[in-house]
């Protein structure tokens, strides 16, 4: 089968590696891809916002499955347009992608179908939102309703921070994504990322990971897209996974189907595991980055079979199998990330890192400048270590980091600290 994978990050490089392990894969195209994916298939320059251009490409090339990595094309309805043209696509429809596209939509679904999550209210009026936070007090969480590149969430530890967040969002800091605000209860516990592959009616548990969202060691500094991750996540015991499937994933699938917008693709639940069991923080409608870089190297089930089964409404029978190894990814970012990443600095040593035992390098924001590899984004390179324990995976990942010669980059030095401490 010929597959077109959409995206250009470390997540998509990891997905390309997993697809290449499938015996059924005939050819892989990646749009637009990155220097890492160019070694696994053909990077193609199609404008993915032009859905007709994607359909035409698939028809000409005989593509049998399109796999959508990031959220923007999902929310824009790319999967709907591909399916209308008769081309199977992995990912939710525009209507079902509202689970990621609108925080208020997801909270209302939770309320209707009794899915455990923090209490909340939706506001389209600044004064009403201010009155509500003054009534509840801090800590409290203020969110822009729509997609805001991970920046639309303010965990306010004081009332004045909450008020400032409401002013900022209604003041237009996130454009249309901030036309509505969700104010919600502050949840305490340990966070985990959980994934389930869904075909509209059935879901298969697809493992868990823990991410490190803050830019600096010790979980300090501003939030980022994710500075590192590891899998499995010790907090996600078999019992917690069973609770998440029964209380969060399955009711969501039933609710979405009952509303006439069945969810196909991967449901990524951001969870808080606290004293009352798992609660939903938010859904994403795609794989996580960097969580995918630690899940897929452990995957033993054929990835293409799973994605095609989800896309066509016929998931294979479970369970999905993973190796017992631990995978740990360290994200190397360009200096200045997340505010003003410096572009154009040269990166050396990738081949040396790839030659180390148990080390996988995935590219994210890299580019080629002639023969030189340069930084061309915020999160640039991912070093993944595989090992029998989290300590071994961590030491391998950092051996990979140390083989990279990139004065323009930096990384956290404590990825995996929580699991190591256990
Ligand atoms: P989100 O973009 O919704 O994943 O939120 C970003 C981060 O904010 C999450 O990973 C949590 O660390 C934090 N967060 C979001 N909502 C809550 C909440 N209700 N209680 C505590 N922390 C939260
Ligand atoms: N690492 C979090 C995300 O992909 O949203």
Short mmCIF file of N, CA and C and ligand atoms in Angstrom, two decimals, residues 11 71 100 150 193 195 211-213 224-229 268 282 284 286-292 379, ligand 2:
data_model
loop_
_atom_site.label_atom_id
_atom_site.label_comp_id
_atom_site.label_asym_id
_atom_site.label_seq_id
_atom_site.Cartn_x
_atom_site.Cartn_y
_atom_site.Cartn_z
N UNK A 11 7.31 13.88 15.67
CA UNK A 11 6.22 12.91 15.69
C UNK A 11 6.10 12.21 14.34
N UNK A 71 -2.83 18.74 14.18
CA UNK A 71 -4.25 19.04 14.38
C UNK A 71 -4.83 20.00 13.35
N UNK A 100 -10.57 18.50 20.09
CA UNK A 100 -9.35 19.28 20.34
C UNK A 100 -9.57 20.75 20.04
N UNK A 150 -0.91 25.73 22.05
CA UNK A 150 -0.47 25.33 23.38
C UNK A 150 -0.27 26.47 24.36
N UNK A 193 -0.14 11.22 29.65
CA UNK A 193 -0.74 11.27 28.31
C UNK A 193 -1.15 9.85 27.94
N UNK A 195 -3.28 7.28 25.11
CA UNK A 195 -3.69 7.22 23.71
C UNK A 195 -4.59 6.03 23.45
N UNK A 211 5.05 13.47 29.64
CA UNK A 211 5.70 14.56 28.92
C UNK A 211 6.29 15.52 29.95
N UNK A 212 7.17 16.40 29.53
CA UNK A 212 7.73 17.46 30.40
C UNK A 212 7.48 18.77 29.67
N UNK A 213 6.45 19.50 30.12
CA UNK A 213 6.01 20.64 29.34
C UNK A 213 6.83 21.91 29.55
N UNK A 224 5.92 24.65 27.01
CA UNK A 224 6.36 24.44 25.62
C UNK A 224 5.47 23.36 25.02
N UNK A 225 5.77 22.97 23.80
CA UNK A 225 5.07 21.83 23.20
C UNK A 225 5.46 20.51 23.86
N UNK A 226 6.56 20.50 24.60
CA UNK A 226 7.04 19.26 25.25
C UNK A 226 8.55 19.15 25.06
N UNK A 227 9.28 19.00 26.16
CA UNK A 227 10.75 18.99 26.12
C UNK A 227 11.32 17.58 26.27
N UNK A 228 10.45 16.60 26.45
CA UNK A 228 10.94 15.23 26.59
C UNK A 228 9.83 14.36 27.13
N UNK A 229 9.98 13.07 26.96
CA UNK A 229 8.92 12.15 27.40
C UNK A 229 9.51 10.78 27.63
N UNK A 268 -6.22 11.32 22.19
CA UNK A 268 -5.09 11.58 23.10
C UNK A 268 -5.68 12.27 24.32
N UNK A 282 -7.76 17.42 29.10
CA UNK A 282 -8.15 17.83 27.75
C UNK A 282 -7.96 16.66 26.80
N UNK A 284 -6.77 15.69 22.81
CA UNK A 284 -6.24 16.07 21.51
C UNK A 284 -6.71 15.00 20.53
N UNK A 286 -5.05 13.82 17.88
CA UNK A 286 -3.86 13.41 17.11
C UNK A 286 -2.87 12.80 18.07
N UNK A 287 -1.76 12.27 17.54
CA UNK A 287 -0.71 11.76 18.40
C UNK A 287 0.04 12.92 19.07
N UNK A 288 0.68 12.63 20.20
CA UNK A 288 1.45 13.65 20.91
C UNK A 288 2.86 13.79 20.37
N UNK A 289 3.43 14.93 20.60
CA UNK A 289 4.83 15.18 20.24
C UNK A 289 5.47 15.81 21.46
N UNK A 290 6.35 15.15 22.17
CA UNK A 290 7.19 14.00 21.82
C UNK A 290 6.70 12.63 22.29
N UNK A 291 5.45 12.47 22.72
CA UNK A 291 5.02 11.16 23.21
C UNK A 291 5.15 10.06 22.16
N UNK A 292 4.86 10.40 20.90
CA UNK A 292 4.93 9.41 19.83
C UNK A 292 6.34 8.84 19.67
N UNK A 379 11.60 23.33 18.37
CA UNK A 379 12.08 22.00 18.76
C UNK A 379 12.72 21.40 17.51
N1 LIG B 2 3.22 16.83 24.02
C1 LIG B 2 1.92 17.35 24.08
C2 LIG B 2 1.23 17.45 22.80
O1 LIG B 2 1.59 16.85 21.80
O2 LIG B 2 0.23 18.17 22.76
#
